[in-house]
Coordinates of C-alpha atoms and ligand atoms in Angstrom, one line a residue:
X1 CA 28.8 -13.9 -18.3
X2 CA 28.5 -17.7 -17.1
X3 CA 26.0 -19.4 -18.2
X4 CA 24.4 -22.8 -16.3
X5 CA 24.1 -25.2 -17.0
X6 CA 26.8 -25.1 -19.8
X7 CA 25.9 -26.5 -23.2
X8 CA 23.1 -28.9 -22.4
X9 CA 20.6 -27.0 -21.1
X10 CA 18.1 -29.6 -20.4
X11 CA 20.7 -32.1 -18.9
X12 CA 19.8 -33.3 -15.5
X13 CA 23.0 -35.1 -15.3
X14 CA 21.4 -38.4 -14.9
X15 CA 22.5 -38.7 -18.5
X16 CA 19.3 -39.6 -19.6
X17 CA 18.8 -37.2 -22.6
X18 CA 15.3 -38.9 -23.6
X19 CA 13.6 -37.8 -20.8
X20 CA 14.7 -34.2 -20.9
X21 CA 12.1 -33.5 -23.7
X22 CA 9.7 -33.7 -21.1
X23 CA 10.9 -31.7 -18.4
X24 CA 11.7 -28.2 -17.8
X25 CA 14.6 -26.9 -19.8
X26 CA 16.9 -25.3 -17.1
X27 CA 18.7 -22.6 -18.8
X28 CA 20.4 -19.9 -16.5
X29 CA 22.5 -17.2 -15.8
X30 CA 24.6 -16.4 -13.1
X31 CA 24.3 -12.7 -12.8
X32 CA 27.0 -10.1 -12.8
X33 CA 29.3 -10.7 -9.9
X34 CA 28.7 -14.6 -10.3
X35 CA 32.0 -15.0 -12.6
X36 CA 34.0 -13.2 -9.4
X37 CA 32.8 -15.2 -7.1
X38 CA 33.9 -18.5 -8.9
X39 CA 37.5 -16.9 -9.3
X40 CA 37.8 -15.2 -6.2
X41 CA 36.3 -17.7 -3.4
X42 CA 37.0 -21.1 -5.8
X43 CA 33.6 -22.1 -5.3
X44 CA 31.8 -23.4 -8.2
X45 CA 28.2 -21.7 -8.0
X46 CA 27.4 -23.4 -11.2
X47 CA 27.9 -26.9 -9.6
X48 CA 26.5 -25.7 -6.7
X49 CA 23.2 -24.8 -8.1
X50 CA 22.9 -28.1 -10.1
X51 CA 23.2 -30.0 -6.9
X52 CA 20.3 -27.5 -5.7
X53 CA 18.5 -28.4 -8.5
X54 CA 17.7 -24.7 -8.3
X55 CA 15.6 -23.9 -11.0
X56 CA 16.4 -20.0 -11.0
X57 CA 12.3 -19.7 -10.3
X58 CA 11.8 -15.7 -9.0
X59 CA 12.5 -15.6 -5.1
X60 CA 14.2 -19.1 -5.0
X61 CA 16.6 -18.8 -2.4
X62 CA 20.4 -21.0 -2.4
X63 CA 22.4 -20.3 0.2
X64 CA 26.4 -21.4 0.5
X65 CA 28.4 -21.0 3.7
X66 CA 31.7 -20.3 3.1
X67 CA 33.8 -22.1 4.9
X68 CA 37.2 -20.6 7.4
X69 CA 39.6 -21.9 4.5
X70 CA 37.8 -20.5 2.0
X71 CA 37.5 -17.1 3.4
X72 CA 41.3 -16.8 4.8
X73 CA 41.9 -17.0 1.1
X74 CA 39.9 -14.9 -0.1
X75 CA 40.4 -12.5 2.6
X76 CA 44.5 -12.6 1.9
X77 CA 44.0 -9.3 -0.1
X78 CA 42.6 -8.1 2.9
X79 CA 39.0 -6.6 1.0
X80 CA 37.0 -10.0 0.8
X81 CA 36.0 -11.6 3.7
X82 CA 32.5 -13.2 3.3
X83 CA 30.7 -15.8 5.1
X84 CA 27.8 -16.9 2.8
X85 CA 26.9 -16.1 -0.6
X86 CA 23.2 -16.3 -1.2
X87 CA 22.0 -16.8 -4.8
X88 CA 18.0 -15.5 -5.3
X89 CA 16.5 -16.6 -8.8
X90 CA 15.7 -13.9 -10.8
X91 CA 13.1 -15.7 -12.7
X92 CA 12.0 -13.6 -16.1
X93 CA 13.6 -10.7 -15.3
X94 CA 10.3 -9.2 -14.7
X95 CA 9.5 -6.0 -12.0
X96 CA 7.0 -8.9 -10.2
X97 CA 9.9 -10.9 -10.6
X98 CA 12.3 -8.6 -8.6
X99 CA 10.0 -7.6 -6.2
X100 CA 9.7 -11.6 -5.3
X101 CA 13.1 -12.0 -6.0
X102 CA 14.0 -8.7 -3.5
X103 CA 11.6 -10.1 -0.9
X104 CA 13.3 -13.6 -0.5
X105 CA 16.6 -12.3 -0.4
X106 CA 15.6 -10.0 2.5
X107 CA 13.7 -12.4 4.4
X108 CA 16.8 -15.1 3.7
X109 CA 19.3 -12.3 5.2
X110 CA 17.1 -11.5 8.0
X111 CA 19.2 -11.9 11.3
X112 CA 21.7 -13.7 9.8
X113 CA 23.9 -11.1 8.8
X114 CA 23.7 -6.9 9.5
X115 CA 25.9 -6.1 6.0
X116 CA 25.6 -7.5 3.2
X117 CA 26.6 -7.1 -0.4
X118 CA 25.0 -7.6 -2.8
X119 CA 24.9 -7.0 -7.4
X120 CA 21.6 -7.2 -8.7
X121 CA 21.4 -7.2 -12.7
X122 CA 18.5 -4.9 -12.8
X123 CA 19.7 -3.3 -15.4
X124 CA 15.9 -1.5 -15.7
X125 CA 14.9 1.7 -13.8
X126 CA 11.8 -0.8 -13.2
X127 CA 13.4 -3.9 -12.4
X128 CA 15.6 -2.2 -9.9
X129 CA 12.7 -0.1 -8.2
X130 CA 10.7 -3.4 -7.7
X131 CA 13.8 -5.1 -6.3
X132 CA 14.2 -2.7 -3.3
X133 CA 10.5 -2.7 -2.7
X134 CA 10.9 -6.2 -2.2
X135 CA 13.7 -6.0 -0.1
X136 CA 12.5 -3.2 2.4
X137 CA 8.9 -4.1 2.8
X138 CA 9.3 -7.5 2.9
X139 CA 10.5 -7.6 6.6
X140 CA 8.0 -5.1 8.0
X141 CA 7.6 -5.5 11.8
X142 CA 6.4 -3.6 14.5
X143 CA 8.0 -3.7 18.1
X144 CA 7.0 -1.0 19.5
X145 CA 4.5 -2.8 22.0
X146 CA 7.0 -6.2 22.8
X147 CA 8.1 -5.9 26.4
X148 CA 11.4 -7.6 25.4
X149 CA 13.1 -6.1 22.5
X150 CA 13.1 -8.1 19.6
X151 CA 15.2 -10.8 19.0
X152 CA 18.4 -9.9 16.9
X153 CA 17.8 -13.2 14.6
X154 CA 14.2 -11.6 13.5
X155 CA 15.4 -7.9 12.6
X156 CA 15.5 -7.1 9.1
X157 CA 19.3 -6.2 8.2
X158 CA 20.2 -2.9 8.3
X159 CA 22.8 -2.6 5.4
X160 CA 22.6 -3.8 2.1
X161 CA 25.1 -2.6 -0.7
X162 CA 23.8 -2.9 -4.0
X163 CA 26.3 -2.4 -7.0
X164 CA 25.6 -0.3 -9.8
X165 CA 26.8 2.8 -11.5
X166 CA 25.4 5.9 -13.3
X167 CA 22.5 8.0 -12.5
X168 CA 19.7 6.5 -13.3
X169 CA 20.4 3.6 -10.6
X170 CA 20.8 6.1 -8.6
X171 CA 17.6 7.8 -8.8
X172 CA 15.7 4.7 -9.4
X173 CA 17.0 3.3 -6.1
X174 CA 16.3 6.6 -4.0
X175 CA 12.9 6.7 -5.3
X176 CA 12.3 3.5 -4.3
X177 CA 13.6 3.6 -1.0
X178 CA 11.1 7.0 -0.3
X179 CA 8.0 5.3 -1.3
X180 CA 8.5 1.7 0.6
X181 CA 9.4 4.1 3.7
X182 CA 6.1 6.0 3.1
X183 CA 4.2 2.4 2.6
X184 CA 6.6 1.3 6.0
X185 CA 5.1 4.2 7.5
X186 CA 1.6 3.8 6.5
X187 CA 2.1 0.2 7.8
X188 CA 3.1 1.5 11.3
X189 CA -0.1 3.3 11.4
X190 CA -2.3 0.2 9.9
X191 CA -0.8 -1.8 12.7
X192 CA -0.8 0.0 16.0
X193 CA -3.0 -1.1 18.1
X194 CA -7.4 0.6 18.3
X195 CA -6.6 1.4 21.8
X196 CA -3.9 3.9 20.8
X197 CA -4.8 4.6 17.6
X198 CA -7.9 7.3 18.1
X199 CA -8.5 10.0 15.8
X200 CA -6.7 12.3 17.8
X201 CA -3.7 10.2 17.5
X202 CA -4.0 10.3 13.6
X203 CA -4.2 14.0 13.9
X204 CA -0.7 14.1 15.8
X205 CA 0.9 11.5 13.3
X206 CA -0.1 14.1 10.6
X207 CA 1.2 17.3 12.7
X208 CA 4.5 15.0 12.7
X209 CA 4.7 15.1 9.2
X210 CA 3.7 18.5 8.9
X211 CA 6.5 19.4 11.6
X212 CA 9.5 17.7 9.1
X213 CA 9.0 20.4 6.9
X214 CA 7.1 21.6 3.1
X215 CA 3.2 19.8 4.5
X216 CA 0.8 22.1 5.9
X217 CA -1.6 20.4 8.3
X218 CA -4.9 21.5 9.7
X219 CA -7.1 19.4 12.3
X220 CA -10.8 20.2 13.1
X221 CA -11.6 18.6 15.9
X222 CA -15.7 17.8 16.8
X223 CA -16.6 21.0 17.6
X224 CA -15.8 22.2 13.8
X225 CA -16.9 19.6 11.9
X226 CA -20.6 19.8 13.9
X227 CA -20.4 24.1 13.3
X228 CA -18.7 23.6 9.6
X229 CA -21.5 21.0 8.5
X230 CA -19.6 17.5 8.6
X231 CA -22.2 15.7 9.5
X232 CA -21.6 12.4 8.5
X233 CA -17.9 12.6 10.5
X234 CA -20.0 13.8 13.2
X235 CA -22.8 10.7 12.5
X236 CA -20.0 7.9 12.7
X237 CA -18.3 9.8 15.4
X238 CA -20.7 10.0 18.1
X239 CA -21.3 6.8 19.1
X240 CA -17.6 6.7 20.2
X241 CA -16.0 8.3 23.5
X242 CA -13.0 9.4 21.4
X243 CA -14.0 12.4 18.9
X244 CA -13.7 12.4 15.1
X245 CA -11.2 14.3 13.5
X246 CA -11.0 15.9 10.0
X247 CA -7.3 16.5 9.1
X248 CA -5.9 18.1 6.2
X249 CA -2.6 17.6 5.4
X250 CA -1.5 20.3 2.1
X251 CA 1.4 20.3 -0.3
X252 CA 2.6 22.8 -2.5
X253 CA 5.6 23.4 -4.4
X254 CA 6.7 26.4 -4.4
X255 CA 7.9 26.6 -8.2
X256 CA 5.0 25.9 -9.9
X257 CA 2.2 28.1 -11.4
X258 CA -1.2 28.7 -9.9
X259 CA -2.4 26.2 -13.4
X260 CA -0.6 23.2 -11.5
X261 CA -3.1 20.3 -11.0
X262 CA -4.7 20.0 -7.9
X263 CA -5.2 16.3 -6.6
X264 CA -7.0 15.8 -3.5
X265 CA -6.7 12.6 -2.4
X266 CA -9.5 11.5 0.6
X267 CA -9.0 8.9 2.8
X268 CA -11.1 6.8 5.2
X269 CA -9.5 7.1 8.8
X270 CA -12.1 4.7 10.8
X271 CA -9.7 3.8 13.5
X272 CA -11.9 0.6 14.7
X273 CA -15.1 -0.9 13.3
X274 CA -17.5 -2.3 15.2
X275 CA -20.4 -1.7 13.2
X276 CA -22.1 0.8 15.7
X277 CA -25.6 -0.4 16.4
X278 CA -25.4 -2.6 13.7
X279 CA -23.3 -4.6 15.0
X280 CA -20.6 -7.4 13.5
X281 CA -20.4 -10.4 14.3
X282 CA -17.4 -11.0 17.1
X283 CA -15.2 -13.0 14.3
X284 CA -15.3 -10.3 11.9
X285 CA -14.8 -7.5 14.3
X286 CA -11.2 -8.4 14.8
X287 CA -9.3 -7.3 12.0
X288 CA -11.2 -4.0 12.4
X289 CA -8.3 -2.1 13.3
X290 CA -7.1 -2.1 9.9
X291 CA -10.3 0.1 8.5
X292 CA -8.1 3.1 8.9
X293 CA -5.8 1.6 5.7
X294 CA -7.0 4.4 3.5
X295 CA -6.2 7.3 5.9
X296 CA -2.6 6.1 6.4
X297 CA -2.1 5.2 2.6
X298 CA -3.1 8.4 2.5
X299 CA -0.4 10.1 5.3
X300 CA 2.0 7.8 3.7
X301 CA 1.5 9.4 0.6
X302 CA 1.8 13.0 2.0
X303 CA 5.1 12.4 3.8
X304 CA 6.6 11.3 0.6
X305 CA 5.9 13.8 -1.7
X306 CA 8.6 16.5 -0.6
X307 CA 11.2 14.2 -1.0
X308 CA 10.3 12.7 -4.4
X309 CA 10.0 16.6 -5.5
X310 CA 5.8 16.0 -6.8
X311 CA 5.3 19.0 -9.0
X312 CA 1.5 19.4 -8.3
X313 CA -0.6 20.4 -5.3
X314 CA -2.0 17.7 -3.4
X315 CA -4.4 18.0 -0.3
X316 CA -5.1 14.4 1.8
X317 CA -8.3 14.8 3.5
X318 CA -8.4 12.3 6.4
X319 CA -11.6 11.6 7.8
X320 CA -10.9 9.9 11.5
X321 CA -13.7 8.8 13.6
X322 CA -14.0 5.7 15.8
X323 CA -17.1 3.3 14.6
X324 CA -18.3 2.4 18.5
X325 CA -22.4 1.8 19.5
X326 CA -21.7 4.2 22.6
X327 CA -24.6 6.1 24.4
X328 CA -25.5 8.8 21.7
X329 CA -24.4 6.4 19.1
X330 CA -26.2 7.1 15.5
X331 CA -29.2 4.4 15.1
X332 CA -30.2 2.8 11.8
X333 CA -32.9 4.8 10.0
X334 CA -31.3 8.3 11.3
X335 CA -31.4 11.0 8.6
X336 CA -28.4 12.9 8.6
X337 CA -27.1 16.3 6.6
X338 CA -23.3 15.9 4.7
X339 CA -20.9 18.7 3.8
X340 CA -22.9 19.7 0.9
X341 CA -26.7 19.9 2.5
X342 CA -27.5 16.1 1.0
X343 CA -29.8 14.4 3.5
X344 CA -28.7 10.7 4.1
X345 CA -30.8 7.9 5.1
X346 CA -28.8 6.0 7.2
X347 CA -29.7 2.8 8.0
X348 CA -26.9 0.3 8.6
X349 CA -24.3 1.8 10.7
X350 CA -21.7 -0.3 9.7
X351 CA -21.9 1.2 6.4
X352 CA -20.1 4.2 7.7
X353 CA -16.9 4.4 5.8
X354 CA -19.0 6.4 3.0
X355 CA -20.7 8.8 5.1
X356 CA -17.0 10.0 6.3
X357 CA -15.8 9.8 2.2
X358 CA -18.7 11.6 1.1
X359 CA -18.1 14.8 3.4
X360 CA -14.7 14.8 2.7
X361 CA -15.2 14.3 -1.7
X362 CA -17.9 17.0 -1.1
X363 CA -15.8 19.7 0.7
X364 CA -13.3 18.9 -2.1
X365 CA -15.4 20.0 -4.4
X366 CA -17.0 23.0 -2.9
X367 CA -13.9 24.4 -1.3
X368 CA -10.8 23.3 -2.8
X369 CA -10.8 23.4 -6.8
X370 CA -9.3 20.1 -7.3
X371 CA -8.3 18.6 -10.8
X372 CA -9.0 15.1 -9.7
X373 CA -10.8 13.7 -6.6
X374 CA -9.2 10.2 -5.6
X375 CA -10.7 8.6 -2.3
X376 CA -9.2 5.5 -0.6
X377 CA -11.0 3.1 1.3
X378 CA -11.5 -0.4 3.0
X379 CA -14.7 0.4 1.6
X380 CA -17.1 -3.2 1.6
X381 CA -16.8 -6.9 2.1
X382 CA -18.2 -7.3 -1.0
X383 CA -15.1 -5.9 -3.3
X384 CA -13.0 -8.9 -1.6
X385 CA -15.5 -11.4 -2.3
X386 CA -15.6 -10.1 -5.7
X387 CA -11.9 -9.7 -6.5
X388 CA -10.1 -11.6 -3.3
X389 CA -7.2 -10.7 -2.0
X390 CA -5.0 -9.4 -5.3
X391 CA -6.7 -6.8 -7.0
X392 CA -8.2 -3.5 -5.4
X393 CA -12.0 -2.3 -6.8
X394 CA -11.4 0.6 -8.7
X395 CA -14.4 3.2 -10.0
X396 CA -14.0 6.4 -11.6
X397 CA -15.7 9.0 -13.8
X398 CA -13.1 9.9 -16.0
X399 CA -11.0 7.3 -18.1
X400 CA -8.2 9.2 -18.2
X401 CA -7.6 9.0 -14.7
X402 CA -8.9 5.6 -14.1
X403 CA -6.3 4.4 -17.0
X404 CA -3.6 6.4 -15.3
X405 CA -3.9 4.8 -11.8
X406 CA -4.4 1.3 -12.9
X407 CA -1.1 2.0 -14.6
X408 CA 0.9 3.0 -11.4
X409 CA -0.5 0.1 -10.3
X410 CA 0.3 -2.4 -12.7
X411 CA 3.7 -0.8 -11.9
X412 CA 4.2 -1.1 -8.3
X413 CA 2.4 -4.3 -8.2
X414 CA -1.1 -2.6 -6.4
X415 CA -3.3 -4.3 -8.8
X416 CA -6.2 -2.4 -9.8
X417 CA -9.5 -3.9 -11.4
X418 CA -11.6 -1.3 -12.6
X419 CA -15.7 -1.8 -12.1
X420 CA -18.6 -0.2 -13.1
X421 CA -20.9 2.3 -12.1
X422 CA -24.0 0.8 -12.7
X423 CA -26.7 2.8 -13.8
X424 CA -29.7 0.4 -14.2
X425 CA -28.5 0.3 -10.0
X426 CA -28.9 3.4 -9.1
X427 CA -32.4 3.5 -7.9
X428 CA -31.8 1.1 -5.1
X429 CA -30.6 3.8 -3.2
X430 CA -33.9 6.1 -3.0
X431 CA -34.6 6.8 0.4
X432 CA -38.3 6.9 1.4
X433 CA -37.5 9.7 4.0
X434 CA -34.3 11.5 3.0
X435 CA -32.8 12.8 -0.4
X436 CA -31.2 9.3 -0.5
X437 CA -30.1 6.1 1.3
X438 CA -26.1 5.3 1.7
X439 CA -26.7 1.6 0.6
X440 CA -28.8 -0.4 -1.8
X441 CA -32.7 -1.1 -0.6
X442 CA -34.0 -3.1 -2.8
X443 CA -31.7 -6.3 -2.3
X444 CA -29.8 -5.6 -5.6
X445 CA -26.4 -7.2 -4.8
X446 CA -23.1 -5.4 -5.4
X447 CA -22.8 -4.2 -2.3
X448 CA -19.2 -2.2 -3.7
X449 CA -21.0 -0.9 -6.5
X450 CA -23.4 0.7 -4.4
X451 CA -21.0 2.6 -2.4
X452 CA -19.5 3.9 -5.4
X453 CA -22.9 5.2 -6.8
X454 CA -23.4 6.3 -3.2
X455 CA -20.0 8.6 -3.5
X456 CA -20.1 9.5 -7.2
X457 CA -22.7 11.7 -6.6
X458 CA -20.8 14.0 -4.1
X459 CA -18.1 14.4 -6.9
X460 CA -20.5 16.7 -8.5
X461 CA -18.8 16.2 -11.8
X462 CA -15.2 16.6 -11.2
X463 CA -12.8 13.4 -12.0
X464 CA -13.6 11.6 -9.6
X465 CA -11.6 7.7 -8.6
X466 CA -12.7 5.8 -5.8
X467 CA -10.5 2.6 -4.6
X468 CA -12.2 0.1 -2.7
X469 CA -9.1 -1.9 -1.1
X470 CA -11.0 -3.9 1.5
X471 CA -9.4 -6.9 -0.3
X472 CA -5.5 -6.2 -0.5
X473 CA -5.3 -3.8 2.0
X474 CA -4.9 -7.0 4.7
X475 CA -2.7 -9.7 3.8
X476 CA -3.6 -13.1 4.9
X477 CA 0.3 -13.9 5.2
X478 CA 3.4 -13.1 4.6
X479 CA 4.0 -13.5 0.4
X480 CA 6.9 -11.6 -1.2
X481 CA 6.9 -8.2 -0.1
X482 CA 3.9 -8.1 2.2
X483 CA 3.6 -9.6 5.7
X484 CA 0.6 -10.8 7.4
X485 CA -1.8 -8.0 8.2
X486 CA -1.7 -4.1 6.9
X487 CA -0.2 -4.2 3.8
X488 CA -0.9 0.0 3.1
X489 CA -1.8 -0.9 -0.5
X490 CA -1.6 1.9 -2.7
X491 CA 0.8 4.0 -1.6
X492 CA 3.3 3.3 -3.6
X493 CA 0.9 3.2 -7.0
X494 CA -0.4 6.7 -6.0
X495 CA 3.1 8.0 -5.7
X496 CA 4.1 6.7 -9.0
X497 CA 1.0 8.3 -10.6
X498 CA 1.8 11.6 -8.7
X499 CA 5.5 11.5 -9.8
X500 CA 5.7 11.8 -13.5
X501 CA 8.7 10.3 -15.1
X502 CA 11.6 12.6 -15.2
X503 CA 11.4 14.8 -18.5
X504 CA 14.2 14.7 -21.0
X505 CA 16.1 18.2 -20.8
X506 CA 16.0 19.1 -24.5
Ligands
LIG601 N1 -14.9 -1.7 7.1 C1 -16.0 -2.4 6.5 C2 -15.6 -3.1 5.2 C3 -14.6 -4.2 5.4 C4 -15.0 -5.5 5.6 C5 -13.2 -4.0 5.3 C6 -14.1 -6.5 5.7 C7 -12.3 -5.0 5.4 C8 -12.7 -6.3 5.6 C9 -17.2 -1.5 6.2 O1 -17.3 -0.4 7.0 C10 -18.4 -2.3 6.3 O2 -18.6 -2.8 7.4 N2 -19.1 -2.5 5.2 C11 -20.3 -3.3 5.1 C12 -21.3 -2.5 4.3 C13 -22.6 -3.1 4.3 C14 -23.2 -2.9 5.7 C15 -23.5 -2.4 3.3 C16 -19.9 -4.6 4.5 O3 -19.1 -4.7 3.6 O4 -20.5 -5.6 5.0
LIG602 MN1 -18.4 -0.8 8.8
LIG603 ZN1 -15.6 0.3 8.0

């Protein structure tokens, strides 16, 4: 394989070999394909990429048009005919580093060209999965409400050949294209617009995926989650002229034994936040749309998991309701009854998210035998003031699991930063009326933590994870293989957890 620069790594060509002791050593590879190129086209990359001063950084982007001479020549065998070879550094060879290094390429292609070739030299079932993440999610876009269709020049390309042999590509490139479709998915949902997006639309998304086959999926609309006891869906629900929803969405292969785990993974579905009553503040109202990320993570999951062949049952519980201050809106200091007879103090309603977990963690519980209990949530403000914009606020009961998911994470790039469930904090949520308040009363700070405590205790015991992903479930702007807005954070880290490496056959 070439290597650039040759010999003298640290030579800048200025000849001035004292000064290269204090500069960055360039040393870098062409990867496979790069030698071909050279011979084939006659261009000479390596010179090419000096003039660049391309530093081979992950996601750095050189492009070279190839000129009408070049490309009859090439061409003359009649296979070759290409118009611009784009080089993408590769940086350490790390997953991060092909997922950045995926997501330039992608965004340098987009428009410009609909095929394109490509060798990558992900040689790693990881490298390689990280490297189409980059390059499918990278160019996420939604149309669907332009009056004009969009402009050719902005669509992601449609074709991209990567090279590679055996099976193990194979599967890890598969793989990878069925969980950035889920997280595509998921961001479809994340960004369609509150006035479309009411529970009951949530409910048919979910009937969609239950209609392509191996997801069973059940909807209780208002009317059953008041006579089944949901009452805090019902609470956050009411003040809202579009009903809450409760949907179910099942999985289970038929091949394994009634011992199989059980994960039931819960997900807040608030469709827009206003606060109710308590009211936000206009500026911070607008991104509100997006505090339905957990339900679609959530959906995204479930539509995956036929295709990537999970071998354990999995129930997502969806809790959909609409946050509004309507008519029969709930008012702070309301006492209200969840799934499992606990009498809540409520007394900001624009702390709702956890009234709509904690039925869902507590039917769970009381109905559904689960193994593990994970909820998802844009949970509080406080987890992103904590943690920003990088890392997702992760609690749990059970190591194990907690260990397990900050794993997937680590893998998929869904960081994960696990906090702790305060006990000395506990108390601030006594209620002077009800078994308990749903937020701290006593001016404690750790507003996240709170919520957590608030929901641990409706896991009754069973492992129990709860992700507060207020943070990195919205992306500022586009950077590597999210775009400005939903970024559905977590799907593919709860897939990858759910999906257990493929076991050697003896
Ligand atoms: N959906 C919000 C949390 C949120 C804030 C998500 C910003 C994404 C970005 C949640 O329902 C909420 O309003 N939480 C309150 C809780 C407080 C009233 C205890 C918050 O974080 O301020
Ligand atoms: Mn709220
Ligand atoms: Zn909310």
């Amino acid at each position: 394989m070439p290597v650039w620069p040759p010999e003298s790594g640290g030579d800048d060509g200025s000849g001035d070999d004292a000064a290269a002791g204090d500069r960055e050593v360039r040393v870098a590879w062409i990867g496979p394909g790069g030698a071909e190129v050279v011979e084939t086209l006659g261009i000479d990359l390596f010179t090419v990429l000096e003039r660049e001063d391309a530093r081979g950084a992950a996601g750095e982007i050189v492009s070279v048009p190839v000129l009408a001479e070049g490309r009859g020549a090439a061409s003359a065998d009649g296979e070759v005919d290409v118009e611009r070879i784009v080089l993408v550094g590769m940086g350490d060879a790390s997953p991060a580093a092909h997922r950045k290094a995926g997501a330039a390429l992608a965004r340098a292609l987009r428009g410009t060209s609909r095929v394109a070739s490509t060798v990558t030299s992900a040689s790693d079932e990881a490298g390689l999965r990280a490297f189409v993440d980059g390059l499918l999610l990278s160019t996420f876009q939604l149309d669907t409400y332009r009056s004009t269709p969009a402009k050719p020049k902005t669509l992601p390309l449609d074709t991209l050949v990567l090279a590679g042999t055996g099976e193990a590509v194979h599967t890890a490139v598969d793989t990878a294209v069925v969980m950035a479709r889920a997280a595509w998915f998921a961001r479809e949902l994340v960004h369609t617009p509150p006035n479309v997006k009411d529970p009951e639309w949530l409910a048919e998304r979910a009937r969609e995926i239950g209609r392509a086959g191996s997801v069973d999926v059940h909807v209780r609309d208002e009317k059953k989650l008041e006579a089944e006891g949901f009452g805090g869906i019902v609470a956050v629900g009411m003040g809202s002229a579009r009903p809450p929803r409760l949907i179910a969405l099942r999985y289970e292969p038929e091949e394994i034994g009634p011992d199989a785990p059980h994960v039931v993974l819960v997900g807040k579905g608030v469709t827009f936040d206003t606060g109710g009553l308590s009211l936000k503040p206009r500026e911070s109202m607008v991104t509100m749309k997006t505090d339905m990320t957990g339900a679609a993570v959530v959906m995204g999951v479930m539509s995956a998991l036929p295709a990537l062949g999970v071998r354990a049952r999995v129930t997502g519980l969806v809790a959909a309701a609409e946050n509004m201050p309507g008519a029969s809106a709930q008012r702070p200091s309301d006492v209200i009854r969840q799934y499992d007879g606990t009498t809540v103090e409520v007394l900001n309603t624009d702390a709702e998210g956890r009234l709509m977990l904690a039925d869902g963690i507590a039917y769970a519980v009381a109905e559904l035998e689960p193994s593990a209990v994970v909820d998802v949530a844009t949970l509080t403000g406080a987890a992103t003031v904590g943690l920003g914009r990088t890392h997702a606020a992760l609690y749990g009961t059970d190591d194990e699991l907690a260990d397990a998911l900050i794993a997937a994470g680590a893998a998929t790039g869904e960081r994960m930063w696990r906090m702790p469930l305060v006990d000395d904090y506990r108390q601030a949520l006594e209620s002077t009326v009800a078994d308990v308040a749903h937020l701290d009363t006593q001016r404690m700070s750790g507003a996240s933590i709170a919520a957590a405590l608030f929901l641990e205790r409706f896991a009754a015991g069973v492992p129990w994870a709860h992700l507060d992903m207020a943070g990195p479930g919205r992306a500022e702007k586009d950077k590597d293989e999210l775009v400005k807005g939903g970024t559905a954070f977590g799907v593919r880290a709860l897939l990858t957890w759910l999906t257990p490496p493929p076991q050697d056959p003896e």
